Amino acid sequence: MTLPSIMLLLLLPLLFSAPSTSTARDFDFFYFVLQWPGSFCDTKKSCCYPATGKPTADFSIHGLWPNYADGSYPSNCDRQNAYDASQIADLMEILRSHWPSLACPSGDESTFWKHEWQKHGTCSESVLDQHAYFGTALRLRTQINLLQALQDAGIKPDGGLYSSTDISSAIRNSTGFEPKLGCNADGGGNRQLYEVSVCVDAKGERLIECPISSISNCPPRVEFPPF
Ligand code: AMP
């Protein structure tokens, strides 16, 4: 037997026992992204309510996204760690109310959760398993009452125009940290408050000041539509 073939034989077990997880480097923090459902639904694309009916008019979860301090982020890190509803059976009811899927057609309610787990959750699996990933997002959601924070500052989902700076200040006053605002356009092309992101440490435990400066795509005044 030649030397190269002996080396190959020795290496074979190593090749087949290679870890299935991605080699993505450790992330630095999470963006926890909340969404105003009124702004998801009043776009040209529109929306569909889940089988359980119209969700309550409150901010809902879009996702918990691991991020790097240079602004980039990992995605789809582990195809072997597929979304498994049985691991989060005890969270389903609360997920339905706080992390509703509004995409059309409304069908499998878990499509959105599955997408978020596969794209983002698998990249933080070294810290949060599936149950902890969804549980952490739900815990953060109860910790941050955006609607109340805005209402306390006289900012209501009444279709009015509000200052982006006032929206950020109201959220900072309530959470203690500067948020990142995201806007989209309603069916008529008006810019509106769509998402609010806050930063969370890489353990998913505490809100932190965002390690990178947030460039918002919102104009100085934005609509806050009803839902
Ligand atoms: P991401 O890939 O995590 O950045 O999420 C973007 C995708 O999530 C897009 O395809 C959106 O249409 C979808 N999305 C955002 N909000 C919702 C929602 N409430 N229900 C269902 N899909 C959503």
PDB file of C-alpha atoms and ligand atoms in Angstrom:
ATOM      1  CA  MET A   1       0.000   0.000   0.000  1.00  0.00           C
ATOM      2  CA  THR A   2       1.339   3.445  -0.918  1.00  0.00           C
ATOM      3  CA  LEU A   3       1.867   6.202   1.664  1.00  0.00           C
ATOM      4  CA  PRO A   4      -0.945   8.477   0.272  1.00  0.00           C
ATOM      5  CA  SER A   5      -3.490   5.646   0.420  1.00  0.00           C
ATOM      6  CA  ILE A   6      -2.505   4.825   4.017  1.00  0.00           C
ATOM      7  CA  MET A   7      -2.953   8.534   4.915  1.00  0.00           C
ATOM      8  CA  LEU A   8      -6.380   8.541   3.262  1.00  0.00           C
ATOM      9  CA  LEU A   9      -7.438   5.461   5.224  1.00  0.00           C
ATOM     10  CA  LEU A  10      -6.352   7.143   8.461  1.00  0.00           C
ATOM     11  CA  LEU A  11      -8.234  10.349   7.607  1.00  0.00           C
ATOM     12  CA  LEU A  12     -11.519   8.700   6.572  1.00  0.00           C
ATOM     13  CA  PRO A  13     -12.984   8.339  10.098  1.00  0.00           C
ATOM     14  CA  LEU A  14     -12.211  12.011  10.771  1.00  0.00           C
ATOM     15  CA  LEU A  15     -13.978  13.110   7.576  1.00  0.00           C
ATOM     16  CA  PHE A  16     -17.139  11.188   8.410  1.00  0.00           C
ATOM     17  CA  SER A  17     -17.308  12.356  12.026  1.00  0.00           C
ATOM     18  CA  ALA A  18     -17.028  16.044  11.044  1.00  0.00           C
ATOM     19  CA  PRO A  19     -19.483  18.204  13.043  1.00  0.00           C
ATOM     20  CA  SER A  20     -22.695  19.036  11.217  1.00  0.00           C
ATOM     21  CA  THR A  21     -22.875  22.560  12.577  1.00  0.00           C
ATOM     22  CA  SER A  22     -21.712  25.523  10.533  1.00  0.00           C
ATOM     23  CA  THR A  23     -18.260  26.864  11.150  1.00  0.00           C
ATOM     24  CA  ALA A  24     -19.699  30.422  11.337  1.00  0.00           C
ATOM     25  CA  ARG A  25     -17.613  32.413  13.795  1.00  0.00           C
ATOM     26  CA  ASP A  26     -19.140  33.435  17.112  1.00  0.00           C
ATOM     27  CA  PHE A  27     -21.621  36.257  16.798  1.00  0.00           C
ATOM     28  CA  ASP A  28     -21.385  39.404  18.909  1.00  0.00           C
ATOM     29  CA  PHE A  29     -24.952  40.358  19.772  1.00  0.00           C
ATOM     30  CA  PHE A  30     -28.585  39.843  18.793  1.00  0.00           C
ATOM     31  CA  TYR A  31     -31.012  42.195  17.136  1.00  0.00           C
ATOM     32  CA  PHE A  32     -34.423  41.567  18.629  1.00  0.00           C
ATOM     33  CA  VAL A  33     -36.839  42.757  15.971  1.00  0.00           C
ATOM     34  CA  LEU A  34     -40.422  43.701  16.707  1.00  0.00           C
ATOM     35  CA  GLN A  35     -42.955  44.527  14.048  1.00  0.00           C
ATOM     36  CA  TRP A  36     -46.061  46.655  13.830  1.00  0.00           C
ATOM     37  CA  PRO A  37     -48.640  44.330  12.159  1.00  0.00           C
ATOM     38  CA  GLY A  38     -50.590  47.280  10.753  1.00  0.00           C
ATOM     39  CA  SER A  39     -47.567  48.170   8.629  1.00  0.00           C
ATOM     40  CA  PHE A  40     -47.098  44.600   7.407  1.00  0.00           C
ATOM     41  CA  CYS A  41     -50.742  44.434   6.355  1.00  0.00           C
ATOM     42  CA  ASP A  42     -51.416  47.777   4.672  1.00  0.00           C
ATOM     43  CA  THR A  43     -48.725  47.394   1.994  1.00  0.00           C
ATOM     44  CA  LYS A  44     -49.434  46.648  -1.678  1.00  0.00           C
ATOM     45  CA  LYS A  45     -48.750  42.979  -0.864  1.00  0.00           C
ATOM     46  CA  SER A  46     -51.383  42.979   1.897  1.00  0.00           C
ATOM     47  CA  CYS A  47     -51.541  40.176   4.498  1.00  0.00           C
ATOM     48  CA  CYS A  48     -53.597  37.203   5.642  1.00  0.00           C
ATOM     49  CA  TYR A  49     -54.680  36.558   9.195  1.00  0.00           C
ATOM     50  CA  PRO A  50     -53.910  33.235  10.881  1.00  0.00           C
ATOM     51  CA  ALA A  51     -56.696  30.648  11.258  1.00  0.00           C
ATOM     52  CA  THR A  52     -57.025  31.759  14.890  1.00  0.00           C
ATOM     53  CA  GLY A  53     -58.185  35.189  13.688  1.00  0.00           C
ATOM     54  CA  LYS A  54     -56.853  38.746  13.613  1.00  0.00           C
ATOM     55  CA  PRO A  55     -53.992  39.104  16.107  1.00  0.00           C
ATOM     56  CA  THR A  56     -54.280  41.775  18.804  1.00  0.00           C
ATOM     57  CA  ALA A  57     -53.250  45.272  17.810  1.00  0.00           C
ATOM     58  CA  ASP A  58     -49.817  45.204  19.401  1.00  0.00           C
ATOM     59  CA  PHE A  59     -46.199  44.892  18.310  1.00  0.00           C
ATOM     60  CA  SER A  60     -45.353  41.291  17.474  1.00  0.00           C
ATOM     61  CA  ILE A  61     -42.071  39.446  17.046  1.00  0.00           C
ATOM     62  CA  HIS A  62     -40.294  39.311  13.709  1.00  0.00           C
ATOM     63  CA  GLY A  63     -37.160  37.594  14.942  1.00  0.00           C
ATOM     64  CA  LEU A  64     -34.094  37.287  17.110  1.00  0.00           C
ATOM     65  CA  TRP A  65     -31.094  37.727  14.851  1.00  0.00           C
ATOM     66  CA  PRO A  66     -27.467  36.975  15.746  1.00  0.00           C
ATOM     67  CA  ASN A  67     -25.185  39.691  14.372  1.00  0.00           C
ATOM     68  CA  TYR A  68     -21.521  40.552  14.079  1.00  0.00           C
ATOM     69  CA  ALA A  69     -20.084  43.822  15.379  1.00  0.00           C
ATOM     70  CA  ASP A  70     -18.973  44.711  11.838  1.00  0.00           C
ATOM     71  CA  GLY A  71     -22.641  44.871  10.770  1.00  0.00           C
ATOM     72  CA  SER A  72     -22.736  41.584   8.893  1.00  0.00           C
ATOM     73  CA  TYR A  73     -24.624  38.535  10.090  1.00  0.00           C
ATOM     74  CA  PRO A  74     -24.533  34.780   9.703  1.00  0.00           C
ATOM     75  CA  SER A  75     -27.476  32.927   8.174  1.00  0.00           C
ATOM     76  CA  ASN A  76     -28.661  29.369   7.580  1.00  0.00           C
ATOM     77  CA  CYS A  77     -25.924  27.913   9.765  1.00  0.00           C
ATOM     78  CA  ASP A  78     -27.058  24.338  10.325  1.00  0.00           C
ATOM     79  CA  ARG A  79     -29.241  22.400   7.912  1.00  0.00           C
ATOM     80  CA  GLN A  80     -29.037  19.381  10.214  1.00  0.00           C
ATOM     81  CA  ASN A  81     -30.831  21.218  13.024  1.00  0.00           C
ATOM     82  CA  ALA A  82     -34.259  21.406  11.393  1.00  0.00           C
ATOM     83  CA  TYR A  83     -37.202  23.242  12.950  1.00  0.00           C
ATOM     84  CA  ASP A  84     -38.962  20.772  15.222  1.00  0.00           C
ATOM     85  CA  ALA A  85     -42.406  21.800  16.485  1.00  0.00           C
ATOM     86  CA  SER A  86     -42.357  19.080  19.147  1.00  0.00           C
ATOM     87  CA  GLN A  87     -39.523  20.910  20.952  1.00  0.00           C
ATOM     88  CA  ILE A  88     -41.649  24.036  21.424  1.00  0.00           C
ATOM     89  CA  ALA A  89     -45.076  22.459  21.929  1.00  0.00           C
ATOM     90  CA  ASP A  90     -45.481  24.209  25.291  1.00  0.00           C
ATOM     91  CA  LEU A  91     -44.794  27.619  23.682  1.00  0.00           C
ATOM     92  CA  MET A  92     -47.199  27.279  20.733  1.00  0.00           C
ATOM     93  CA  GLU A  93     -50.110  29.136  22.235  1.00  0.00           C
ATOM     94  CA  ILE A  94     -48.083  32.146  23.278  1.00  0.00           C
ATOM     95  CA  LEU A  95     -46.183  32.083  19.961  1.00  0.00           C
ATOM     96  CA  ARG A  96     -49.523  32.273  18.160  1.00  0.00           C
ATOM     97  CA  SER A  97     -50.401  35.499  19.925  1.00  0.00           C
ATOM     98  CA  HIS A  98     -46.994  37.209  20.000  1.00  0.00           C
ATOM     99  CA  TRP A  99     -45.226  35.837  16.904  1.00  0.00           C
ATOM    100  CA  PRO A 100     -48.085  35.508  14.404  1.00  0.00           C
ATOM    101  CA  SER A 101     -47.544  34.737  10.757  1.00  0.00           C
ATOM    102  CA  LEU A 102     -49.317  37.294   8.572  1.00  0.00           C
ATOM    103  CA  ALA A 103     -48.058  36.182   5.164  1.00  0.00           C
ATOM    104  CA  CYS A 104     -50.459  34.995   2.466  1.00  0.00           C
ATOM    105  CA  PRO A 105     -51.833  32.499   1.974  1.00  0.00           C
ATOM    106  CA  SER A 106     -52.449  31.731   5.618  1.00  0.00           C
ATOM    107  CA  GLY A 107     -51.882  28.021   5.975  1.00  0.00           C
ATOM    108  CA  ASP A 108     -49.267  26.366   8.069  1.00  0.00           C
ATOM    109  CA  GLU A 109     -48.894  28.702  11.051  1.00  0.00           C
ATOM    110  CA  SER A 110     -45.358  27.499  11.687  1.00  0.00           C
ATOM    111  CA  THR A 111     -43.896  28.558   8.309  1.00  0.00           C
ATOM    112  CA  PHE A 112     -42.666  31.889   9.718  1.00  0.00           C
ATOM    113  CA  TRP A 113     -41.189  30.304  12.892  1.00  0.00           C
ATOM    114  CA  LYS A 114     -39.487  27.666  10.759  1.00  0.00           C
ATOM    115  CA  HIS A 115     -37.993  30.340   8.459  1.00  0.00           C
ATOM    116  CA  GLU A 116     -36.694  32.377  11.410  1.00  0.00           C
ATOM    117  CA  TRP A 117     -35.228  29.305  13.138  1.00  0.00           C
ATOM    118  CA  GLN A 118     -33.491  28.038   9.990  1.00  0.00           C
ATOM    119  CA  LYS A 119     -32.139  31.401   8.857  1.00  0.00           C
ATOM    120  CA  HIS A 120     -31.245  33.000  12.208  1.00  0.00           C
ATOM    121  CA  GLY A 121     -31.825  30.582  15.087  1.00  0.00           C
ATOM    122  CA  THR A 122     -29.419  27.934  13.793  1.00  0.00           C
ATOM    123  CA  CYS A 123     -26.664  30.567  13.939  1.00  0.00           C
ATOM    124  CA  SER A 124     -27.066  30.979  17.706  1.00  0.00           C
ATOM    125  CA  GLU A 125     -27.580  27.275  18.500  1.00  0.00           C
ATOM    126  CA  SER A 126     -24.320  27.232  20.476  1.00  0.00           C
ATOM    127  CA  VAL A 127     -26.084  29.490  23.008  1.00  0.00           C
ATOM    128  CA  LEU A 128     -29.803  28.820  22.572  1.00  0.00           C
ATOM    129  CA  ASP A 129     -31.384  25.527  21.552  1.00  0.00           C
ATOM    130  CA  GLN A 130     -34.759  25.657  19.795  1.00  0.00           C
ATOM    131  CA  HIS A 131     -36.800  25.890  22.964  1.00  0.00           C
ATOM    132  CA  ALA A 132     -34.498  28.538  24.437  1.00  0.00           C
ATOM    133  CA  TYR A 133     -34.435  30.503  21.160  1.00  0.00           C
ATOM    134  CA  PHE A 134     -38.214  30.900  20.981  1.00  0.00           C
ATOM    135  CA  GLY A 135     -38.509  31.211  24.769  1.00  0.00           C
ATOM    136  CA  THR A 136     -35.920  34.012  24.846  1.00  0.00           C
ATOM    137  CA  ALA A 137     -37.745  35.966  22.150  1.00  0.00           C
ATOM    138  CA  LEU A 138     -41.023  35.622  24.051  1.00  0.00           C
ATOM    139  CA  ARG A 139     -39.390  36.710  27.314  1.00  0.00           C
ATOM    140  CA  LEU A 140     -37.843  39.763  25.650  1.00  0.00           C
ATOM    141  CA  ARG A 141     -41.204  40.617  24.127  1.00  0.00           C
ATOM    142  CA  THR A 142     -42.875  40.763  27.545  1.00  0.00           C
ATOM    143  CA  GLN A 143     -39.983  42.837  28.855  1.00  0.00           C
ATOM    144  CA  ILE A 144     -40.431  45.495  26.172  1.00  0.00           C
ATOM    145  CA  ASN A 145     -43.857  47.105  25.963  1.00  0.00           C
ATOM    146  CA  LEU A 146     -43.436  49.284  22.900  1.00  0.00           C
ATOM    147  CA  LEU A 147     -47.081  50.188  22.463  1.00  0.00           C
ATOM    148  CA  GLN A 148     -47.301  51.428  26.048  1.00  0.00           C
ATOM    149  CA  ALA A 149     -44.012  53.320  25.715  1.00  0.00           C
ATOM    150  CA  LEU A 150     -45.282  55.090  22.602  1.00  0.00           C
ATOM    151  CA  GLN A 151     -48.735  55.747  24.023  1.00  0.00           C
ATOM    152  CA  ASP A 152     -47.154  57.289  27.134  1.00  0.00           C
ATOM    153  CA  ALA A 153     -45.483  59.763  24.777  1.00  0.00           C
ATOM    154  CA  GLY A 154     -48.759  60.519  22.967  1.00  0.00           C
ATOM    155  CA  ILE A 155     -47.819  58.399  19.935  1.00  0.00           C
ATOM    156  CA  LYS A 156     -50.752  56.235  18.860  1.00  0.00           C
ATOM    157  CA  PRO A 157     -51.531  53.965  15.885  1.00  0.00           C
ATOM    158  CA  ASP A 158     -54.123  56.407  14.569  1.00  0.00           C
ATOM    159  CA  GLY A 159     -52.770  56.961  11.075  1.00  0.00           C
ATOM    160  CA  GLY A 160     -51.129  60.199  12.169  1.00  0.00           C
ATOM    161  CA  LEU A 161     -47.619  61.402  11.318  1.00  0.00           C
ATOM    162  CA  TYR A 162     -45.079  61.315  14.118  1.00  0.00           C
ATOM    163  CA  SER A 163     -41.492  62.410  14.487  1.00  0.00           C
ATOM    164  CA  SER A 164     -39.013  59.518  14.186  1.00  0.00           C
ATOM    165  CA  THR A 165     -36.883  61.200  16.846  1.00  0.00           C
ATOM    166  CA  ASP A 166     -39.869  61.330  19.225  1.00  0.00           C
ATOM    167  CA  ILE A 167     -40.571  57.634  18.585  1.00  0.00           C
ATOM    168  CA  SER A 168     -36.953  56.700  19.321  1.00  0.00           C
ATOM    169  CA  SER A 169     -36.899  58.892  22.456  1.00  0.00           C
ATOM    170  CA  ALA A 170     -40.092  57.332  23.794  1.00  0.00           C
ATOM    171  CA  ILE A 171     -38.626  53.834  23.346  1.00  0.00           C
ATOM    172  CA  ARG A 172     -35.276  54.853  24.829  1.00  0.00           C
ATOM    173  CA  ASN A 173     -37.035  56.381  27.855  1.00  0.00           C
ATOM    174  CA  SER A 174     -38.902  53.137  28.442  1.00  0.00           C
ATOM    175  CA  THR A 175     -36.215  50.513  27.680  1.00  0.00           C
ATOM    176  CA  GLY A 176     -33.112  52.514  28.562  1.00  0.00           C
ATOM    177  CA  PHE A 177     -31.580  51.858  25.146  1.00  0.00           C
ATOM    178  CA  GLU A 178     -31.570  53.473  21.726  1.00  0.00           C
ATOM    179  CA  PRO A 179     -33.716  51.497  19.253  1.00  0.00           C
ATOM    180  CA  LYS A 180     -33.229  51.137  15.519  1.00  0.00           C
ATOM    181  CA  LEU A 181     -36.362  52.059  13.575  1.00  0.00           C
ATOM    182  CA  GLY A 182     -37.312  50.432  10.284  1.00  0.00           C
ATOM    183  CA  CYS A 183     -39.863  51.833   7.867  1.00  0.00           C
ATOM    184  CA  ASN A 184     -41.738  50.539   4.854  1.00  0.00           C
ATOM    185  CA  ALA A 185     -44.357  52.040   2.543  1.00  0.00           C
ATOM    186  CA  ASP A 186     -48.124  51.636   2.746  1.00  0.00           C
ATOM    187  CA  GLY A 187     -50.228  50.963  -0.383  1.00  0.00           C
ATOM    188  CA  GLY A 188     -50.143  54.673  -1.200  1.00  0.00           C
ATOM    189  CA  GLY A 189     -46.357  54.947  -0.882  1.00  0.00           C
ATOM    190  CA  ASN A 190     -46.346  56.756   2.494  1.00  0.00           C
ATOM    191  CA  ARG A 191     -43.432  55.868   4.760  1.00  0.00           C
ATOM    192  CA  GLN A 192     -44.580  54.257   7.998  1.00  0.00           C
ATOM    193  CA  LEU A 193     -43.167  52.731  11.174  1.00  0.00           C
ATOM    194  CA  TYR A 194     -42.724  49.023  10.427  1.00  0.00           C
ATOM    195  CA  GLU A 195     -40.091  47.609  12.761  1.00  0.00           C
ATOM    196  CA  VAL A 196     -38.268  48.419  15.958  1.00  0.00           C
ATOM    197  CA  SER A 197     -35.006  46.608  16.750  1.00  0.00           C
ATOM    198  CA  VAL A 198     -33.220  46.594  20.053  1.00  0.00           C
ATOM    199  CA  CYS A 199     -29.879  44.966  20.828  1.00  0.00           C
ATOM    200  CA  VAL A 200     -29.414  42.058  23.192  1.00  0.00           C
ATOM    201  CA  ASP A 201     -26.167  40.562  24.513  1.00  0.00           C
ATOM    202  CA  ALA A 202     -24.836  37.393  22.876  1.00  0.00           C
ATOM    203  CA  LYS A 203     -26.245  35.229  25.684  1.00  0.00           C
ATOM    204  CA  GLY A 204     -29.752  36.497  24.962  1.00  0.00           C
ATOM    205  CA  GLU A 205     -30.034  37.734  28.531  1.00  0.00           C
ATOM    206  CA  ARG A 206     -29.956  41.524  28.673  1.00  0.00           C
ATOM    207  CA  LEU A 207     -30.742  44.509  26.487  1.00  0.00           C
ATOM    208  CA  ILE A 208     -27.598  46.409  25.571  1.00  0.00           C
ATOM    209  CA  GLU A 209     -26.687  49.562  23.684  1.00  0.00           C
ATOM    210  CA  CYS A 210     -26.229  48.512  20.042  1.00  0.00           C
ATOM    211  CA  PRO A 211     -22.535  47.916  19.293  1.00  0.00           C
ATOM    212  CA  ILE A 212     -22.951  49.413  15.829  1.00  0.00           C
ATOM    213  CA  SER A 213     -24.521  52.716  14.867  1.00  0.00           C
ATOM    214  CA  SER A 214     -28.000  52.217  13.551  1.00  0.00           C
ATOM    215  CA  ILE A 215     -28.796  53.644  10.162  1.00  0.00           C
ATOM    216  CA  SER A 216     -32.555  53.950   9.977  1.00  0.00           C
ATOM    217  CA  ASN A 217     -34.404  54.029   6.681  1.00  0.00           C
ATOM    218  CA  CYS A 218     -37.163  56.180   8.212  1.00  0.00           C
ATOM    219  CA  PRO A 219     -37.760  59.786   7.166  1.00  0.00           C
ATOM    220  CA  PRO A 220     -38.021  62.507   9.857  1.00  0.00           C
ATOM    221  CA  ARG A 221     -41.794  62.052  10.063  1.00  0.00           C
ATOM    222  CA  VAL A 222     -43.511  58.687   9.728  1.00  0.00           C
ATOM    223  CA  GLU A 223     -47.033  57.395   9.731  1.00  0.00           C
ATOM    224  CA  PHE A 224     -48.197  55.079  12.528  1.00  0.00           C
ATOM    225  CA  PRO A 225     -51.133  53.246  10.918  1.00  0.00           C
ATOM    226  CA  PRO A 226     -53.938  51.471  12.750  1.00  0.00           C
ATOM    227  CA  PHE A 227     -54.279  47.702  12.757  1.00  0.00           C
TER     228      PHE A 227
HETATM  229  P1  AMP B   1     -35.908  37.633   7.484  1.00  0.00           P
HETATM  230  O1  AMP B   1     -35.591  36.658   6.347  1.00  0.00           O
HETATM  231  O2  AMP B   1     -35.751  37.047   8.840  1.00  0.00           O
HETATM  232  O3  AMP B   1     -35.209  38.943   7.303  1.00  0.00           O
HETATM  233  O4  AMP B   1     -37.461  37.932   7.359  1.00  0.00           O
HETATM  234  C1  AMP B   1     -37.971  38.444   6.189  1.00  0.00           C
HETATM  235  C2  AMP B   1     -39.091  37.570   5.712  1.00  0.00           C
HETATM  236  O5  AMP B   1     -40.048  37.448   6.758  1.00  0.00           O
HETATM  237  C3  AMP B   1     -39.812  38.152   4.512  1.00  0.00           C
HETATM  238  O6  AMP B   1     -40.071  37.108   3.605  1.00  0.00           O
HETATM  239  C4  AMP B   1     -41.088  38.691   5.113  1.00  0.00           C
HETATM  240  O7  AMP B   1     -42.137  38.689   4.194  1.00  0.00           O
HETATM  241  C5  AMP B   1     -41.331  37.683   6.225  1.00  0.00           C
HETATM  242  N1  AMP B   1     -42.169  38.226   7.281  1.00  0.00           N
HETATM  243  C6  AMP B   1     -41.978  39.345   7.981  1.00  0.00           C
HETATM  244  N2  AMP B   1     -42.956  39.505   8.883  1.00  0.00           N
HETATM  245  C7  AMP B   1     -43.792  38.443   8.751  1.00  0.00           C
HETATM  246  C8  AMP B   1     -44.982  38.042   9.386  1.00  0.00           C
HETATM  247  N3  AMP B   1     -45.529  38.742  10.387  1.00  0.00           N
HETATM  248  N4  AMP B   1     -45.553  36.886   8.970  1.00  0.00           N
HETATM  249  C9  AMP B   1     -45.006  36.142   7.997  1.00  0.00           C
HETATM  250  N5  AMP B   1     -43.888  36.470   7.335  1.00  0.00           N
HETATM  251  C10 AMP B   1     -43.282  37.620   7.715  1.00  0.00           C
END
